[in-house]
Coordinates of C-alpha atoms and ligand atoms in Angstrom, one line a residue:
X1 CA 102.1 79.0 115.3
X2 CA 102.2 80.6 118.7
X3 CA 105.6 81.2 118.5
X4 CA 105.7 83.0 115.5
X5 CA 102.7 85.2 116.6
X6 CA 105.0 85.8 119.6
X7 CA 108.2 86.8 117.6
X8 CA 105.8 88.8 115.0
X9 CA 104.3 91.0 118.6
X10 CA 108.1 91.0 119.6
X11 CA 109.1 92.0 116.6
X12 CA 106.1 95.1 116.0
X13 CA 107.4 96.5 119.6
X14 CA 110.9 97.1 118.6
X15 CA 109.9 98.7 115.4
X16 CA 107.2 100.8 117.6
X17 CA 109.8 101.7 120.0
X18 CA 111.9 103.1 116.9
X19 CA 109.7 104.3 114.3
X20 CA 111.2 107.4 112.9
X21 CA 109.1 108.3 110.5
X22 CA 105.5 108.3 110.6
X23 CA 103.1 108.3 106.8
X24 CA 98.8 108.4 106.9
X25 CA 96.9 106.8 104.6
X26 CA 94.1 109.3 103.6
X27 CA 91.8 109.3 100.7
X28 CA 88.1 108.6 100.0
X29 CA 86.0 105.9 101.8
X30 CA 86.3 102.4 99.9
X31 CA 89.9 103.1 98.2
X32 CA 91.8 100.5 99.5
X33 CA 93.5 102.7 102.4
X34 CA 93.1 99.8 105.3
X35 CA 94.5 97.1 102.5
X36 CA 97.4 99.2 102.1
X37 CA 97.6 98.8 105.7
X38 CA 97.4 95.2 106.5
X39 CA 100.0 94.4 103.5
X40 CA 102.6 97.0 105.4
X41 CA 102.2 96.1 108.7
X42 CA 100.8 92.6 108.6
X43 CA 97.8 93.6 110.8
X44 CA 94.3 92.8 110.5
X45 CA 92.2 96.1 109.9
X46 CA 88.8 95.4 108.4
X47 CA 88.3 95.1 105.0
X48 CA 85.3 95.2 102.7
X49 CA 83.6 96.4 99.7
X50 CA 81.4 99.4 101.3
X51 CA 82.2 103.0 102.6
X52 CA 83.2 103.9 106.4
X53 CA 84.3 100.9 107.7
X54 CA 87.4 102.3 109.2
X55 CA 85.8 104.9 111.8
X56 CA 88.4 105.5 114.1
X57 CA 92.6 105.8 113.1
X58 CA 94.4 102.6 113.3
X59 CA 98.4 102.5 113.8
X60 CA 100.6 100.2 112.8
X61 CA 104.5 99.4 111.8
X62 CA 106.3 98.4 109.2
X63 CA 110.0 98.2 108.3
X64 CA 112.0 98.5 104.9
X65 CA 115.2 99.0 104.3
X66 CA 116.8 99.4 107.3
X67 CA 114.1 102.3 108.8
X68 CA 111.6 101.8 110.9
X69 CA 108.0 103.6 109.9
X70 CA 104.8 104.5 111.5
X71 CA 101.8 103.8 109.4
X72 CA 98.4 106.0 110.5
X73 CA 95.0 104.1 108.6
X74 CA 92.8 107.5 108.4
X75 CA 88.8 107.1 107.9
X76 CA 87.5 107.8 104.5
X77 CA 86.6 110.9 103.7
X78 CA 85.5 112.5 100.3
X79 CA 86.3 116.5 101.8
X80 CA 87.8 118.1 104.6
X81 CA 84.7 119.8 105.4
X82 CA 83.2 116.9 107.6
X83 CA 80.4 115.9 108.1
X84 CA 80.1 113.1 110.2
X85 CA 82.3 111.6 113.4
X86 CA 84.6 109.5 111.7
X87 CA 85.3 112.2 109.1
X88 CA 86.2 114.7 111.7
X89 CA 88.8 112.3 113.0
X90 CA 90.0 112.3 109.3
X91 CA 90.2 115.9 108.8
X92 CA 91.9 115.9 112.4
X93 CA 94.1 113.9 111.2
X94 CA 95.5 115.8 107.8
X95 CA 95.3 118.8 109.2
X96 CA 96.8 118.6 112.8
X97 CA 98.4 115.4 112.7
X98 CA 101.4 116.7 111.3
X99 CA 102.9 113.4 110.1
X100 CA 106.3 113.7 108.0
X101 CA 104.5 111.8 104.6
X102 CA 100.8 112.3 103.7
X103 CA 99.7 108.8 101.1
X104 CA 96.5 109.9 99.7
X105 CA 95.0 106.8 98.0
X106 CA 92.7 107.7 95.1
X107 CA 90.7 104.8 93.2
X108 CA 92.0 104.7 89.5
X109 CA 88.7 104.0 88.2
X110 CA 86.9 107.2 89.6
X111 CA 89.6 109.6 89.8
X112 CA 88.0 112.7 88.8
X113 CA 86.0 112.2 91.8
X114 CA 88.6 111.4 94.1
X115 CA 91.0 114.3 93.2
X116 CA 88.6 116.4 95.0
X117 CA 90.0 115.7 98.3
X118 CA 93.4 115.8 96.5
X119 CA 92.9 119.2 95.8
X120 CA 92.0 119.5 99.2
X121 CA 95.2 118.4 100.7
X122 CA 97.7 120.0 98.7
X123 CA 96.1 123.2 100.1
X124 CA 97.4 121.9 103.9
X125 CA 100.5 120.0 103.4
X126 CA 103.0 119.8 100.2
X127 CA 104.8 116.6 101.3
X128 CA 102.3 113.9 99.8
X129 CA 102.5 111.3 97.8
X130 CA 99.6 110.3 95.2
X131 CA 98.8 106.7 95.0
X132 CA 96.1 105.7 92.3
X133 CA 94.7 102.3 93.7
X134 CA 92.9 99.5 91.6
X135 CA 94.7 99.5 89.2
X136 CA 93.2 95.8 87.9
X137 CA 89.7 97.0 87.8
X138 CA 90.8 100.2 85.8
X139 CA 92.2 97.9 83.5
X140 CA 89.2 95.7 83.5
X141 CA 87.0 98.4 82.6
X142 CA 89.9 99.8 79.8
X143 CA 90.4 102.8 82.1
X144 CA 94.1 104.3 82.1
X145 CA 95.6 106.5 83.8
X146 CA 98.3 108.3 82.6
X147 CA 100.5 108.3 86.3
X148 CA 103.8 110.8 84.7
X149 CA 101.4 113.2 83.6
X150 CA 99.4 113.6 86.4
X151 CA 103.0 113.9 88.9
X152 CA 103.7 116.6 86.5
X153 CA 100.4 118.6 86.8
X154 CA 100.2 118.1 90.8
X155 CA 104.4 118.2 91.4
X156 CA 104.0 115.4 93.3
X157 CA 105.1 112.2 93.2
X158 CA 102.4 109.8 91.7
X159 CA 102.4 105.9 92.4
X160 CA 100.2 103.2 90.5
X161 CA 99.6 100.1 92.7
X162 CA 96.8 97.0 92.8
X163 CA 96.6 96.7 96.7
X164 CA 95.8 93.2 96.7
X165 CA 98.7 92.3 95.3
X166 CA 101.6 92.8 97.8
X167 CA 104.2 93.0 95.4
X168 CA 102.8 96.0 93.8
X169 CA 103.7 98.1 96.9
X170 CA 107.0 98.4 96.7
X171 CA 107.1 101.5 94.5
X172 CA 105.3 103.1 97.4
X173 CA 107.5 101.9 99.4
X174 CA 110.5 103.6 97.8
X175 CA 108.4 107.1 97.0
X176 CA 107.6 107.1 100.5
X177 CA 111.3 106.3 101.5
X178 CA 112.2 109.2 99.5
X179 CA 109.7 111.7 100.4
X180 CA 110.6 111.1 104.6
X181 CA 114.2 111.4 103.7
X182 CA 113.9 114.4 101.6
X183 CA 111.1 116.4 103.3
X184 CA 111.9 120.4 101.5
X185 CA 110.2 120.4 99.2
X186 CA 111.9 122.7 96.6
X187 CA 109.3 122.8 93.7
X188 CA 105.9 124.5 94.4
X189 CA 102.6 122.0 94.3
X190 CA 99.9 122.5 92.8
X191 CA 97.6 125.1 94.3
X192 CA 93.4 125.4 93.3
X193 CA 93.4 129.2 91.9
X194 CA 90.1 131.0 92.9
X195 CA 88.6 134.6 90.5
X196 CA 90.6 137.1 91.7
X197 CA 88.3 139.2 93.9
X198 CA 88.8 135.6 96.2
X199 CA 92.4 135.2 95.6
X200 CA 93.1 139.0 96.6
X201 CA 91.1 138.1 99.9
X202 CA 93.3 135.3 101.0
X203 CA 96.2 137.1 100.4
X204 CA 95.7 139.4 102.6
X205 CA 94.6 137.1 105.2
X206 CA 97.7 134.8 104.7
X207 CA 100.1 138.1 104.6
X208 CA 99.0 138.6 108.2
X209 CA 99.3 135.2 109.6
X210 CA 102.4 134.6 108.8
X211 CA 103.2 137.6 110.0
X212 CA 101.8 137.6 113.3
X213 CA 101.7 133.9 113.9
X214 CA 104.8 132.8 112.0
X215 CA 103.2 130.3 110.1
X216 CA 104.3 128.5 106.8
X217 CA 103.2 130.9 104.1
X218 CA 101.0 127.4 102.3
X219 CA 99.4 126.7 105.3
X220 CA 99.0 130.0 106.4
X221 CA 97.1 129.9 103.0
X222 CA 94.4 127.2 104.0
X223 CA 93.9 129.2 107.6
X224 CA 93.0 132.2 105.5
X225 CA 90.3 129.8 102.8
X226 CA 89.2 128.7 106.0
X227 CA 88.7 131.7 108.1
X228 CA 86.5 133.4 105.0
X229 CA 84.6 129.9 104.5
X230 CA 83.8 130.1 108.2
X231 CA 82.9 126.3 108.9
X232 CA 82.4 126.3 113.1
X233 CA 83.8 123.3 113.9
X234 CA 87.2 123.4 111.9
X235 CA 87.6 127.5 113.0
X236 CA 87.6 126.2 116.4
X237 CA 89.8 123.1 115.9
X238 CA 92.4 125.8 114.2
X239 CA 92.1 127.9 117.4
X240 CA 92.5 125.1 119.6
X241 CA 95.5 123.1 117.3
X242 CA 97.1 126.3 116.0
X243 CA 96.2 128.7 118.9
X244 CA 95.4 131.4 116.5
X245 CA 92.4 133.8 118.0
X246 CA 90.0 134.1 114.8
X247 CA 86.3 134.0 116.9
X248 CA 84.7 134.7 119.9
X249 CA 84.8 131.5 121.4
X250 CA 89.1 131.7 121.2
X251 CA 88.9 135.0 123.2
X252 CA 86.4 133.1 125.7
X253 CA 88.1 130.4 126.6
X254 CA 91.1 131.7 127.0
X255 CA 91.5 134.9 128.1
X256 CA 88.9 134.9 130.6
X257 CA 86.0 136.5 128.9
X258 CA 87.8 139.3 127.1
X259 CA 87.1 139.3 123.1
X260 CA 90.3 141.2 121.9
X261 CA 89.2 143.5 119.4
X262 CA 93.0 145.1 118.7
X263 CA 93.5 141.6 116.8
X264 CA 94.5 142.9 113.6
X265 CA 93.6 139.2 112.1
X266 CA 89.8 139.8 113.4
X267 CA 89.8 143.3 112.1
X268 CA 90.8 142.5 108.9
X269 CA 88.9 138.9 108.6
X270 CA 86.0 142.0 109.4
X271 CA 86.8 144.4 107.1
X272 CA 86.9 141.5 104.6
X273 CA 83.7 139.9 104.9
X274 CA 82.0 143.0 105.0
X275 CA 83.9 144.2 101.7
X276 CA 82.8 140.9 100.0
X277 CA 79.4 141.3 101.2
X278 CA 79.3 144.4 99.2
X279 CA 80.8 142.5 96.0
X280 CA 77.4 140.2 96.8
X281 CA 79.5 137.4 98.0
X282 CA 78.4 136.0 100.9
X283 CA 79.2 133.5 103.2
X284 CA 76.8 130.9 101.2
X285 CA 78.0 132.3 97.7
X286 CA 81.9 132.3 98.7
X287 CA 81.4 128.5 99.6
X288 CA 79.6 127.9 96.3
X289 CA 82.9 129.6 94.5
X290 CA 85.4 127.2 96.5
X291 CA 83.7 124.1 95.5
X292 CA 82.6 124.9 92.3
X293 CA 86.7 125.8 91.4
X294 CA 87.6 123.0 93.3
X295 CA 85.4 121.0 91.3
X296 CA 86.5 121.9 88.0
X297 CA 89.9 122.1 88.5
X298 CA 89.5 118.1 89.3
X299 CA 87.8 117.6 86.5
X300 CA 89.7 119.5 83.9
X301 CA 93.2 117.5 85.4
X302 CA 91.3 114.2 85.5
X303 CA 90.1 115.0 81.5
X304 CA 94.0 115.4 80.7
X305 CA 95.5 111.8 82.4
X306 CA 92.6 109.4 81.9
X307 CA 91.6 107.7 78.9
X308 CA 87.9 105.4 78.4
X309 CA 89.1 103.1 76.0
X310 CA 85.5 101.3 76.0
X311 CA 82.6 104.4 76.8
X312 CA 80.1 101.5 76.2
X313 CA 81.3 99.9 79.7
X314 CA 81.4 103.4 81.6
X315 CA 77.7 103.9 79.8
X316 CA 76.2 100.7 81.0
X317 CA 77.2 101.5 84.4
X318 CA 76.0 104.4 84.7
X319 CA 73.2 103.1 83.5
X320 CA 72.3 99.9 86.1
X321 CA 73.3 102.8 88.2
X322 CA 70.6 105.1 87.3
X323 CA 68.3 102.2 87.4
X324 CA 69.6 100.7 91.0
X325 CA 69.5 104.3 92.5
X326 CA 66.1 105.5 91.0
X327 CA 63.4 106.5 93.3
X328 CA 61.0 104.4 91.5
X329 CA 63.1 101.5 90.7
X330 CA 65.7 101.4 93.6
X331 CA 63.5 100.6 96.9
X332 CA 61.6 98.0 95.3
X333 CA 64.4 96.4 93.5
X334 CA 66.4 96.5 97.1
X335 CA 63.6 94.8 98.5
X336 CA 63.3 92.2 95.7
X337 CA 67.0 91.3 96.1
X338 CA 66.9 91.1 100.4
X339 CA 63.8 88.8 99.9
X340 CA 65.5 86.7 97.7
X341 CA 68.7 86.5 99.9
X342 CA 66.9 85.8 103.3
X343 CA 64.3 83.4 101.2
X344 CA 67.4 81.2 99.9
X345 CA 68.8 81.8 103.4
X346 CA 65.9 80.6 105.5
X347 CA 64.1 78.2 103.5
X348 CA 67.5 76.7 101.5
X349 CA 69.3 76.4 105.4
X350 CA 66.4 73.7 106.0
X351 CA 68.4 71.1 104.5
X352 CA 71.6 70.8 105.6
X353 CA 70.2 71.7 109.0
X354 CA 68.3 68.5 108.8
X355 CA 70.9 66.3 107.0
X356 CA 73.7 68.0 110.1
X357 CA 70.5 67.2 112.8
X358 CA 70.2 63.6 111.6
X359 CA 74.3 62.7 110.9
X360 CA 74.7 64.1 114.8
X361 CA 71.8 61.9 115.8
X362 CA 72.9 58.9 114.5
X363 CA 76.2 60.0 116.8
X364 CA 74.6 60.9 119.3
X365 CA 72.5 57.4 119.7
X366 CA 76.3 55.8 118.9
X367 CA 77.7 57.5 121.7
X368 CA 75.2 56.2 124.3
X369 CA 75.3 52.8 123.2
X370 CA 78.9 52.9 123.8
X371 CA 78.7 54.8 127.7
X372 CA 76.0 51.9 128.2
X373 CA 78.3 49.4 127.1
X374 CA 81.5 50.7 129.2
X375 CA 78.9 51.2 132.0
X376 CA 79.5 54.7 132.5
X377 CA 77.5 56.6 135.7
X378 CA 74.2 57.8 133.7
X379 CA 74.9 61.0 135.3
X380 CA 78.1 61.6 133.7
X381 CA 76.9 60.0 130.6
X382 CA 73.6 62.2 130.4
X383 CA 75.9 65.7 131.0
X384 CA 78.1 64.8 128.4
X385 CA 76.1 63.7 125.9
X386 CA 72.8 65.4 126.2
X387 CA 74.1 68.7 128.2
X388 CA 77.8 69.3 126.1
X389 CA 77.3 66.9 123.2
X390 CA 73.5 67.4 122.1
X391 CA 73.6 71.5 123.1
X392 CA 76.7 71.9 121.2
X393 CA 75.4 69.8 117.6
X394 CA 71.8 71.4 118.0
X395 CA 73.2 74.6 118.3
X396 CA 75.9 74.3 115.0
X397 CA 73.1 72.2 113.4
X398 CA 70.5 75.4 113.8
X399 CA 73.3 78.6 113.3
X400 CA 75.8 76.7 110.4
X401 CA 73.7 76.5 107.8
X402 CA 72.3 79.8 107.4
X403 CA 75.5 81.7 107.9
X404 CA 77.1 79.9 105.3
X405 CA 74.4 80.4 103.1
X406 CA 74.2 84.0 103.8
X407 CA 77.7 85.2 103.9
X408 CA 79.1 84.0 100.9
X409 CA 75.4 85.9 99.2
X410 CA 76.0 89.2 100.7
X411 CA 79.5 89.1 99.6
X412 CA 78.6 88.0 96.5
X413 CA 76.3 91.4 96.7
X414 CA 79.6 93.7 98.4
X415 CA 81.4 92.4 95.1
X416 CA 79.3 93.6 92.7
X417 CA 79.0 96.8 94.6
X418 CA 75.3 96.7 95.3
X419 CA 75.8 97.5 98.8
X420 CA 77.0 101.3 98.8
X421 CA 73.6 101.7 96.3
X422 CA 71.3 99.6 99.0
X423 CA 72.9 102.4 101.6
X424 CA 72.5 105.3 99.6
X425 CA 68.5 104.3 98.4
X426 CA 68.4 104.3 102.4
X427 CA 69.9 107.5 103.3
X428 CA 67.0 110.1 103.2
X429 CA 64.8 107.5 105.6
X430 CA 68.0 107.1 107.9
X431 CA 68.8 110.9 107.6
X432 CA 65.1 111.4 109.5
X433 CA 66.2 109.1 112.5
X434 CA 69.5 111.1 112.3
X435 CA 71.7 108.1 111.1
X436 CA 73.4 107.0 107.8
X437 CA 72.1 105.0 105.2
X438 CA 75.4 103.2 106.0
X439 CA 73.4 101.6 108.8
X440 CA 71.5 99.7 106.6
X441 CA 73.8 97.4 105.7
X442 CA 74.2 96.3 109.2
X443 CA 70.6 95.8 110.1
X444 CA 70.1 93.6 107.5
X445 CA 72.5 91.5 108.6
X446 CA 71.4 91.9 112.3
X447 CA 67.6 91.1 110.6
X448 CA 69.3 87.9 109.3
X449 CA 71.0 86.4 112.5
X450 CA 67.7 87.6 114.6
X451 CA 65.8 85.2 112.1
X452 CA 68.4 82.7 112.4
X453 CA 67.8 82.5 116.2
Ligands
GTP1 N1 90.2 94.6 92.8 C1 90.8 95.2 93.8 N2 90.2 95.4 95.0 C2 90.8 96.1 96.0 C3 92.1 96.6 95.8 N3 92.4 97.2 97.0 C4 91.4 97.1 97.8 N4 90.4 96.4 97.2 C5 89.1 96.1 97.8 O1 88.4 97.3 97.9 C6 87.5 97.2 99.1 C7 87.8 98.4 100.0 O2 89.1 98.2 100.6 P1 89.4 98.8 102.0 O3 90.9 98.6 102.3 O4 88.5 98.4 103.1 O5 89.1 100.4 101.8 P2 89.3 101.7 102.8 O6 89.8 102.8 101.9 O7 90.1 101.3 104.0 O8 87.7 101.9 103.1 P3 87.1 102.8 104.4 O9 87.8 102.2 105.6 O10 85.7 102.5 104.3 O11 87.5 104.2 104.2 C8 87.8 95.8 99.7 O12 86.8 95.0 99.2 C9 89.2 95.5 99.1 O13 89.3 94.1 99.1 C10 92.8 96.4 94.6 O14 93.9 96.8 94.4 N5 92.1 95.7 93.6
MG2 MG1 89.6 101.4 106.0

């Protein structure tokens, strides 16, 4: 076992040493991304059924056919615009990381909602490659997905895989193959189309970027979107990434002090805003347009490539849903369910703690008779069996029980996808103590092995 852990490590190093190519995983939180992962490169990323567990990018290797690969494991992320920590090293990421295959992983059963961020990406990079994830429980629920059409509408190419299932990866395998190999793209992806009073805007913009920065005209693009939406924190990542001088703080940092006001890109970005201001579009209402377009556009594409074959299921869902997430209904449920879990936990532990304390006892009592009987020194006898012996069986008598009991429940719980609801019920009382409702989910476990003790 050592040794193949040893040729395994050997073996990751020399594909490290000579990846060529290197592909991110993006996509929503809870899509299967770090499963992907750990089925490529045979590492052990954590897995489970809740949002944000991957916070930080993970890198691993993988091999096929003869070419060596570097895989990136992105954070979750439903938009570019970020709003927390881990989602800023996401947006980082598929902006600025500049890898040569973009795998955006999209879960079949909620597409409409997960083209969002699709829509999102094809408006930085054109080399991507869609693939629509859980594709079991789409079929469990009758959902299909119609995966030619949809590589049609977004010109690019679409894979269907069940990430579980190993097997099923090897058509992303070959896309992804092709895409690194093949990176010009010669067919032009599909690009969100704002009104035209926004669309003559970022023209403009874009015209003069690639003019005076050189930049590739879709990019380029995105910049412009960006330097009208006017988020802080990505403006100044694009200033620091791109070096491109759009506010004040480029100006301040680096050249000394002096804001350059013969920028034509400020004077424009200027003359812009202030002409849209007089159109009544401000900052707030030209925010409002993005989204809203980018919203319908993913709705109207996921209308045309998936098919409810059983409404009643999507209707009952939504319904426990509604029920599970209500502020009347969803706190007191919540805490119906944790008292139940912790009640089963605590009280049902009792027993087997018992039956483990006497069947360790009986050992225990066994074990000194025979130390007696070989007339082992008492002080030797009494460390090992009541110091290592009796420490060691209290301790696996006291903590065993209840973990086994409450594991397997809150699985059972992160299977039926009660978690994410428990997390979002929380997020308005987390929000106040600046935190996620995300948090919840580990403080109930930390309130479990605190009882436990
Ligand atoms: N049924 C089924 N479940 C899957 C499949 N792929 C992933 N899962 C499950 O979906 C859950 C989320 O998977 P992860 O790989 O952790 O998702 P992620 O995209 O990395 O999530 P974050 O790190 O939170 O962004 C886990 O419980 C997986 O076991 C699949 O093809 N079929
Ligand atoms: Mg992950």
């Amino acid at each position: 076992m050592k040794k193949l852990k040893t040729d395994r490590g050997a073996k990751q190093n020399k594909i490290e040493t000579k990846a060529k190519y290197t592909v991110a995983l993006a996509g929503n939180p809870n899509v299967g991304k770090s499963t992907i992962f750990n089925n490529l490169t045979g590492m052990n990323q954590h897995t489970g059924n809740w949002t944000g567990k991957t916070v930080a990018n993970a890198t691993g290797y993988f091999e096929y056919r003869g070419e060596n690969y570097q895989l990136v494991d992105i954070p979750g992320t439903y938009s570019i615009m970020s709003h927390s920590e881990e989602e800023e090293i996401a947006r980082n990421y598929i902006c600025f990381g500049n890898p040569d295959v973009t795998i955006v992983v999209v879960d079949a059963t909620c597409l409409e909602r997960n083209l969002n961020l699709v829509l999102q990406i094809t408006e930085i990079t054109d080399n991507i490659i869609l693939c629509v994830n859980l594709l079991d429980e789409a079929k469990k629920k009758k959902i299909t997905v119609d995966l030619e059409k949809l590589s049609q509408i977004l010109k690019i190419p679409v894979v269907g895989v069940t990430a579980r299932k190993k097997k099923t990866l090897n058509e992303l395998l070959k896309a992804t193959r092709k895409a690194c190999e093949h990176k010009e793209k010669l067919k032009t992806i599909y690009q969100v189309q704002y009104e035209e009073t926004i669309e003559k805007v970022i023209r403009e913009l874009q015209e003069i970027l690639i003019k005076q920065y050189q930049i590739k005209p879709e990019l380029a693009r995105w910049i412009g979107i960006k330097i009208l939406d006017g988020e802080e924190s990505i403006i100044e990542e694009i200033e620091n990434q791109l070096h491109i001088d759009i506010g004040e703080n480029y100006s301040k940092k680096n050249k000394e002090g002096k804001d350059d006001d013969s920028n034509e890109l400020k004077t424009i970005k200027k003359q812009i805003t202030e002409e849209l201001k007089e159109k009544g579009i401000t900052k707030e209402i030209f925010k409002e347009k993005l989204v809203t377009t980018m919203v319908k556009n993913a709705e109207e594409i996921a209308k045309k490539v998936c098919k409810f074959e059983n409404k009643a299921y999507a209707k009952r869902d939504r319904k426990i849903d509604k029920i599970l997430t209500s502020k009347k209904y969803g706190i007191p449920i919540m805490i119906l369910f944790l008292l139940i879990i912790f009640w089963i936990t605590l009280v049902g532990a009792n027993y087997p703690s018992q039956f483990l304390f006497s069947v360790f006892g009986n050992i225990q009592e066994k074990l000194i008779q025979f130390a007696t009987y070989i007339h082992c020194p008492e002080w030797l006898s009494n460390m090992l069996i009541l110091g290592v012996y009796q420490t060691l069986t209290w301790v696996i008598s006291v903590m065993l029980p209840p973990m086994a009991i409450f594991f397997p429940l809150f699985t059972i719980l992160e299977d039926l996808g009660y978690l994410p609801r428990i997390a979002f019920n929380m997020d308005g009382f987390f929000k106040k103590a600046c935190c996620s409702g995300k948090q919840m989910i580990t403080m109930c476990m930390g309130v479990t092995k605190w009882e436990i003790f």
